[in-house]
CSV table of C-alpha atoms and ligand atoms in Angstrom, one decimal:
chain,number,residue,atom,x,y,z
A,1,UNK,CA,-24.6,62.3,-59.4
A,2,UNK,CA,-24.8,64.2,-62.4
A,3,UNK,CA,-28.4,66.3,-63.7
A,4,UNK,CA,-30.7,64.1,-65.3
A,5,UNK,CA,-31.5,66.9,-67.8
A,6,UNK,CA,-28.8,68.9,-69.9
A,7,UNK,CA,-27.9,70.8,-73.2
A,8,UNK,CA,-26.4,67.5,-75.0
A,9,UNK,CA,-27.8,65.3,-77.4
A,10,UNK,CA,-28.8,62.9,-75.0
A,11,UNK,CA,-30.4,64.6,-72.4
A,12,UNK,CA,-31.3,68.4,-73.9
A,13,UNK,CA,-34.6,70.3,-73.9
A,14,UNK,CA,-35.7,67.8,-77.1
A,15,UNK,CA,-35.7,64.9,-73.9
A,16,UNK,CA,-36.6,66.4,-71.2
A,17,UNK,CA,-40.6,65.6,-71.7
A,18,UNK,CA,-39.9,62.1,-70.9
A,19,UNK,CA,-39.2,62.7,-67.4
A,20,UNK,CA,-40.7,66.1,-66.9
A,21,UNK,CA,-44.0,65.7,-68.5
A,22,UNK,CA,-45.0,69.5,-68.4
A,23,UNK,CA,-42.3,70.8,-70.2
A,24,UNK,CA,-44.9,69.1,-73.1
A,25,UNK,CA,-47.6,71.6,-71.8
A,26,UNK,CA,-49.2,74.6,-74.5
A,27,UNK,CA,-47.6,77.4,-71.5
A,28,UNK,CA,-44.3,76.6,-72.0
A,29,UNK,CA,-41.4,79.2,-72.4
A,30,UNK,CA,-39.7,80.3,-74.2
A,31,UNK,CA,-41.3,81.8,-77.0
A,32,UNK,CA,-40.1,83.2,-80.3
A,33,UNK,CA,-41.4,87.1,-80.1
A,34,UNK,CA,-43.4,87.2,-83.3
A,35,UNK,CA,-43.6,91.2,-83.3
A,36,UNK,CA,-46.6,91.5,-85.5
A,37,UNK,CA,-48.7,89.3,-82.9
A,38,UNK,CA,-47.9,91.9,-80.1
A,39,UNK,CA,-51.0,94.2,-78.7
A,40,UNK,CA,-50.3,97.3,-77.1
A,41,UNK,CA,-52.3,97.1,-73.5
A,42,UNK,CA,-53.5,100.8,-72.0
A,43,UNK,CA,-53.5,98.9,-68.3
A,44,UNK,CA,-49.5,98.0,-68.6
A,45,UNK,CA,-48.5,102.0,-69.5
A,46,UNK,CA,-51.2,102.9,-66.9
A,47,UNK,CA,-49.0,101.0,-63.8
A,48,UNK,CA,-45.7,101.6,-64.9
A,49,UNK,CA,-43.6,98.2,-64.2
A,50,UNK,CA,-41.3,99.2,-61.1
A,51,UNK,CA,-38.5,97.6,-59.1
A,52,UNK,CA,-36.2,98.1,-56.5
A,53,UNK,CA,-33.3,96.3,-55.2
A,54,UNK,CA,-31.0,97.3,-52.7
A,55,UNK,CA,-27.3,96.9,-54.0
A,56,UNK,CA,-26.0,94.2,-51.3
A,57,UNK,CA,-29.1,91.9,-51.4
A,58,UNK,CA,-26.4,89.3,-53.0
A,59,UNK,CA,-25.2,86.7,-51.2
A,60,UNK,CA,-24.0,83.8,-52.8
A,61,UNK,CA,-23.3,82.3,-56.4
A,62,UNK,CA,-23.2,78.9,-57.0
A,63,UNK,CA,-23.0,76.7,-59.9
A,64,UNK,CA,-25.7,74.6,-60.6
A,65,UNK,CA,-24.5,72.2,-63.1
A,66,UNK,CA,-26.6,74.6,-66.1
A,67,UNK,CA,-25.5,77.8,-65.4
A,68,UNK,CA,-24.3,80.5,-62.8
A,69,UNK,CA,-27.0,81.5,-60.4
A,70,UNK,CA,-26.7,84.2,-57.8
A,71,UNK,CA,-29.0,83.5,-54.6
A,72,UNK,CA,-30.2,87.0,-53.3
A,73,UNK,CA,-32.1,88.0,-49.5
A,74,UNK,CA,-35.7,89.3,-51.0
A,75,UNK,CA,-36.6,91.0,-48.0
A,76,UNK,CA,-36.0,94.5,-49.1
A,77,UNK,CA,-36.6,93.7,-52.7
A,78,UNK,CA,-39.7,93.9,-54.8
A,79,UNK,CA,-40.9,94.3,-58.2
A,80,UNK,CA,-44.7,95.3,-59.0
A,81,UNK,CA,-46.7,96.8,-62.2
A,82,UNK,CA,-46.6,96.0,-65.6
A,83,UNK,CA,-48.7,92.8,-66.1
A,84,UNK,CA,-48.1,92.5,-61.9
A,85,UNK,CA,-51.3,92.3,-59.5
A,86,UNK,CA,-48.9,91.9,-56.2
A,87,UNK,CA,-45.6,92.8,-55.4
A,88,UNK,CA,-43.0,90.2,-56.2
A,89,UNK,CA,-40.0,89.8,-54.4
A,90,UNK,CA,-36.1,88.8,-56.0
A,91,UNK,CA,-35.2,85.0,-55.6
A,92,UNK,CA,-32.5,84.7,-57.4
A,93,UNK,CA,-30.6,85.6,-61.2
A,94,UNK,CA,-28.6,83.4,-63.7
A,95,UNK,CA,-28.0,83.7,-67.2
A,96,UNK,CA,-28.5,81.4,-70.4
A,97,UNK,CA,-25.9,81.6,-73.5
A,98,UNK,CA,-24.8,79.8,-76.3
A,99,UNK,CA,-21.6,78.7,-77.7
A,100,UNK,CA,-21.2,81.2,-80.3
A,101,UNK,CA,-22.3,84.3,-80.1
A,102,UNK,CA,-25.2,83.8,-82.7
A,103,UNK,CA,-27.2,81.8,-80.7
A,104,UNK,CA,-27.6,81.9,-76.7
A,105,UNK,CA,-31.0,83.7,-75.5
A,106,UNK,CA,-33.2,81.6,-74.9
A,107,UNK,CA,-36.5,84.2,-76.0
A,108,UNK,CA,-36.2,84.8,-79.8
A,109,UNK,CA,-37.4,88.3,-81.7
A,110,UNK,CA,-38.7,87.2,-84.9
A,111,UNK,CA,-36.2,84.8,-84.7
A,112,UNK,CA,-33.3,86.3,-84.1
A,113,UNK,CA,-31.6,85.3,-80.8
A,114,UNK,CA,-28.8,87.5,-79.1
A,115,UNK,CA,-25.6,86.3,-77.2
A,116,UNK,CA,-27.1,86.0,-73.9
A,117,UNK,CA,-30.3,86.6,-71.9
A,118,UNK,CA,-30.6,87.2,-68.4
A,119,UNK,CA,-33.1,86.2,-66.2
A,120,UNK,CA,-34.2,88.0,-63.1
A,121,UNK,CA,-36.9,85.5,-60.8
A,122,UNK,CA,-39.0,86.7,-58.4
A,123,UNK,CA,-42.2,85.0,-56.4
A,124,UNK,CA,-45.6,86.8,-55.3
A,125,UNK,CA,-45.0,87.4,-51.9
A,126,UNK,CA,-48.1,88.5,-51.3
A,127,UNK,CA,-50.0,85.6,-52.4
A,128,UNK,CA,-47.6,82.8,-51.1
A,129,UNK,CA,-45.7,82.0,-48.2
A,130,UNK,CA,-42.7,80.7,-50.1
A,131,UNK,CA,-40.8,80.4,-53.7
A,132,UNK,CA,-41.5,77.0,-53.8
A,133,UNK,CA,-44.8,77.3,-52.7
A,134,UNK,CA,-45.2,80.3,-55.7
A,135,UNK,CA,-43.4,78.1,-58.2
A,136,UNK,CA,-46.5,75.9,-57.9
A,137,UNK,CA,-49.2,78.7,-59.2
A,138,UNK,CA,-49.8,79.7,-62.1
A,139,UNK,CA,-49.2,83.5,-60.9
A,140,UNK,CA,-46.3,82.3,-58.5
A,141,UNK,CA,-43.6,83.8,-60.1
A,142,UNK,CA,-42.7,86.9,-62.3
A,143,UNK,CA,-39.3,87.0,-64.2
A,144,UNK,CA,-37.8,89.9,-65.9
A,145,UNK,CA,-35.4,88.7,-69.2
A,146,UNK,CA,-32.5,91.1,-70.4
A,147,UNK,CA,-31.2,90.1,-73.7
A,148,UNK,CA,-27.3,90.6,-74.1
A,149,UNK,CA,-25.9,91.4,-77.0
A,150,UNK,CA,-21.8,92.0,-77.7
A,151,UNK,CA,-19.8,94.7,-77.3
A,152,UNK,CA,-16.5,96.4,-77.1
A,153,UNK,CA,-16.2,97.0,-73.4
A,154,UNK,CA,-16.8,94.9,-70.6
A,155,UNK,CA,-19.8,95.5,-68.2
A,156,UNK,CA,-18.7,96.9,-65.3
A,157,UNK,CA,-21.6,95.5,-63.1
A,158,UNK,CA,-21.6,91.7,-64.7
A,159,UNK,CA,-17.6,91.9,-64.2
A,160,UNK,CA,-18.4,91.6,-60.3
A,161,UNK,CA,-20.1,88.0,-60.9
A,162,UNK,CA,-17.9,86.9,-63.7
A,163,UNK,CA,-14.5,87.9,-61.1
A,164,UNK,CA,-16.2,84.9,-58.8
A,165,UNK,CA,-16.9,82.5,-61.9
A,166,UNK,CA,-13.1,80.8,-61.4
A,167,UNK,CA,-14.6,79.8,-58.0
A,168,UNK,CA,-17.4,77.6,-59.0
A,169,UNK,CA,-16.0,75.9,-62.1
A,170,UNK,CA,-17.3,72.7,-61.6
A,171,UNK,CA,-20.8,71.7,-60.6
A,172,UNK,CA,-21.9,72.0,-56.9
A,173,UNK,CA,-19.2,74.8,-56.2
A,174,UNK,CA,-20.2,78.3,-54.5
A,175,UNK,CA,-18.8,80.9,-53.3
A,176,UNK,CA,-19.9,84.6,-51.3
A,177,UNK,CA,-21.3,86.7,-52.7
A,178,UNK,CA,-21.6,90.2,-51.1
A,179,UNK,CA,-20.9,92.5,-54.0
A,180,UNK,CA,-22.8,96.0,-54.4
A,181,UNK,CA,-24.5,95.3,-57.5
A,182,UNK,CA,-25.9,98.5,-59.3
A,183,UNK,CA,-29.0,96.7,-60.8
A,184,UNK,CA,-30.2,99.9,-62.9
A,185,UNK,CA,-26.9,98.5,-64.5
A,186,UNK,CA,-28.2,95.2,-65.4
A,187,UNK,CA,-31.6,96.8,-66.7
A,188,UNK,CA,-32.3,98.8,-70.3
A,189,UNK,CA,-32.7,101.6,-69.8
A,190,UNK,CA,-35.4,101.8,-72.0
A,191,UNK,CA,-38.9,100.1,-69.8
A,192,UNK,CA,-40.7,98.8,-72.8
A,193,UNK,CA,-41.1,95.0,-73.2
A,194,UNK,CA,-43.4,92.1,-74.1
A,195,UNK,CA,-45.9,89.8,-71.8
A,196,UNK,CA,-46.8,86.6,-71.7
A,197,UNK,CA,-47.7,84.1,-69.3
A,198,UNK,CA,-45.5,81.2,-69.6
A,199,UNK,CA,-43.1,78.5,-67.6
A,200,UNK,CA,-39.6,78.0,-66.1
A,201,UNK,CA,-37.2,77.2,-68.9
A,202,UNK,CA,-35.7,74.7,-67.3
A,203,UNK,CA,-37.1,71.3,-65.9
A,204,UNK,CA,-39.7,70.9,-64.2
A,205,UNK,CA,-40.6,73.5,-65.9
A,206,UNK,CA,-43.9,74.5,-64.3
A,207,UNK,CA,-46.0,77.0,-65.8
A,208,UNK,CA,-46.2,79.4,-62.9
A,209,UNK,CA,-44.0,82.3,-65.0
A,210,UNK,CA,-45.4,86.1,-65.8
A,211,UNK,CA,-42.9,87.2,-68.0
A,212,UNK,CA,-41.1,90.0,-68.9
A,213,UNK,CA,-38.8,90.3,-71.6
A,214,UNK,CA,-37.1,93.9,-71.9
A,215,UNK,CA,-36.9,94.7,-75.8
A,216,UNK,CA,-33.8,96.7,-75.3
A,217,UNK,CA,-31.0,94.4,-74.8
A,218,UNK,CA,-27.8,95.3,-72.3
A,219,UNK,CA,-23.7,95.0,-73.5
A,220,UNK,CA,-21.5,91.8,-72.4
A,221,UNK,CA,-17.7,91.5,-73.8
A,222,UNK,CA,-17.1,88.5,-76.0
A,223,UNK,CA,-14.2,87.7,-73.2
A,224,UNK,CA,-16.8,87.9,-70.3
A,225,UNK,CA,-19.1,85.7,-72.1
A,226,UNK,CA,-16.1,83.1,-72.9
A,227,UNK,CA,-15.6,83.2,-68.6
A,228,UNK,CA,-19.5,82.0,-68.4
A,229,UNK,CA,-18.6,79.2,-71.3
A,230,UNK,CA,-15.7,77.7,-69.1
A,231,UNK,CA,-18.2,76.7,-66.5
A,232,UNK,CA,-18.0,73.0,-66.0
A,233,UNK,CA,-21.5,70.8,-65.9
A,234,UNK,CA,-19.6,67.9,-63.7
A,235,UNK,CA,-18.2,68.1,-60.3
A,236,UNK,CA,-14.8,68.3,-59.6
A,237,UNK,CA,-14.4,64.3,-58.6
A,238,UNK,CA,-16.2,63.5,-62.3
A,239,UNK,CA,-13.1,61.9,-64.1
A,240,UNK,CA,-13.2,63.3,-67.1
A,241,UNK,CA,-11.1,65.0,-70.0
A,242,UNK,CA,-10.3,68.7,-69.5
A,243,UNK,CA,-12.1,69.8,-72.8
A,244,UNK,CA,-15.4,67.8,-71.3
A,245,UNK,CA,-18.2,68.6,-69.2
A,246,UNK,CA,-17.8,72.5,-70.5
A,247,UNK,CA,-21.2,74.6,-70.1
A,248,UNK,CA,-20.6,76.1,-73.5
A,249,UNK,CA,-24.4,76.3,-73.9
A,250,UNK,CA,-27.4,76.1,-71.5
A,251,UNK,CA,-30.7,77.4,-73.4
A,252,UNK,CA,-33.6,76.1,-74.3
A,253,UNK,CA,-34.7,76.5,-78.2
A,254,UNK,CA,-38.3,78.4,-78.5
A,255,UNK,CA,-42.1,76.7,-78.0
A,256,UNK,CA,-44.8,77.5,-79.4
A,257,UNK,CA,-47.1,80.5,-78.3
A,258,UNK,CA,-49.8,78.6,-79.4
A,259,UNK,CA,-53.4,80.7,-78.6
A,260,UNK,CA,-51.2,83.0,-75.7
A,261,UNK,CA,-51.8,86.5,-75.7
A,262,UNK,CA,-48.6,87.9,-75.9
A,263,UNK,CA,-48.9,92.4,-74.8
A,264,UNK,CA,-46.3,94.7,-75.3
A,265,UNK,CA,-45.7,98.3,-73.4
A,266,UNK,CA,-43.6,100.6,-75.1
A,267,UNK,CA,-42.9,101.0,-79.4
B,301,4HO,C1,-37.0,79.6,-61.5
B,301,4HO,C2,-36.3,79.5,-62.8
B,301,4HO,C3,-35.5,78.4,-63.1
B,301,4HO,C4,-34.8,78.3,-64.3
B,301,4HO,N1,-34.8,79.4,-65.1
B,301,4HO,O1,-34.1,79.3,-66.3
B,301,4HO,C5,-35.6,80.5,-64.9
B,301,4HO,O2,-35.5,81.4,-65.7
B,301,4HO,C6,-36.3,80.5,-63.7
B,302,ZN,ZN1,-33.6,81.3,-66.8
């Protein structure tokens, strides 16, 4: 059974209001950053945004049929500060890109997009008794986004998940997962970033999302972003040509900000 929601013509982000009604709501994400609407916020520098993940909480990638997501064991995990009241906990992280390397994030900075953006999710743990439960509130879940831009060397830390990409070619595949992940190495270095409360860029796409977005962006090789674009959107029994059914884009264009406050911390 394939996804009744894509990146083609026929069933993109353009129609996916039809059968997921809130992904027509005024929270919706992503956003194009307009840099001149940002507003510096004392309260975000005064609780520095903090995280920490232990490398192994890993455990499995899988592909869902838009994208590579790696499931990870929260326990141990947590994220707080920033625009955060409670300490979140990591769910789970994928990636959006595009099929050239002009287009691909799926947050915009006065209108440019990078190659890539990657999304860290995490639920309110403290509030909530589970993600699903979390992905229902409208401060259920927090999500940090990392733009990637190219460059000359591979990333060392991404090449772990792309060496497990072959794996899960077609839709439904997964595979272990137990890699030490350095996650300072998927994080700028720099902390500053924009706010906004917004949704899950993907349907249903409930608007239960305190984002995130890093401003400085982190490196990916043009030949490990070609690995993510050879993901497959069909299962392996779908009878179809070898060129078709290729992931070569999974993003979803900005909406508006509309009357959102969106903060930043950090020049
Ligand atoms: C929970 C969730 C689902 C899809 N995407 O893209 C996200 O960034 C977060
Ligand atoms: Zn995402």
């Amino acid at each position: 059974m394939s996804l009744d929601w894509g990146y083609t013509d026929d069933n993109g982000p353009s129609t996916w209001a039809e059968k997921y009604p809130l992904a027509a709501g005024a929270r919706q994400s992503p956003v194009d950053i307009d840099t001149s609407k940002a507003t510096s916020d004392n309260s975000l520098v005064d609780r520095e945004i903090d995280w920490s993940y232990p490398s192994n909480c890993s455990y499995r990638i899988v592909n869902t049929g838009y994208g590579w997501r790696v499931d990870t064991y929260g326990d141990d995990t947590a994220l707080s500060g920033g625009p955060l009241s409670e300490v979140y906990k990591l769910e789970q992280f994928h990636c959006h890109w595009g099929a050239t390397n002009d287009e691909g994030s799926e947050h915009t900075v006065d209108g440019k997009s990078y190659a890539a953006e990657l999304h860290l999710v995490h639920w309110n743990s403290e509030k909530y008794s589970s993600f699903k439960e979390a992905a229902s509130q409208p401060d259920g879940l927090a999500v940090l986004g990392v733009f990637m831009e190219i460059g000359n060397a591979d990333n060392a830390e991404l090449e772990k998940i792309i060496s497990l990409i072959p794996k899960i070619i077609h839709k439904g595949q997964d595979s272990q997962a137990s890699f030490d992940l350095d996650f300072g190495s998927l994080l700028p270095e720099s902390k500053h970033y924009w706010t906004y409360l917004g949704s899950l860029t993907t349907p249903p796409c409930n608007e239960c999302v305190i984002w995130t977005v890093f401003k400085e962006p982190i490196t990916i090789s043009e030949r490990q972003l070609e690995v993510f674009r050879s993901l497959k959107s069909v299962g392996e029994e779908d009878a179809i040509e070898p060129e078709e059914g290729k992931l070569v884009k999974n993003y979803r264009p900005p909406l508006p900000l509309g009357n959102r406050v969106l903060r930043e911390c950090g020049p």
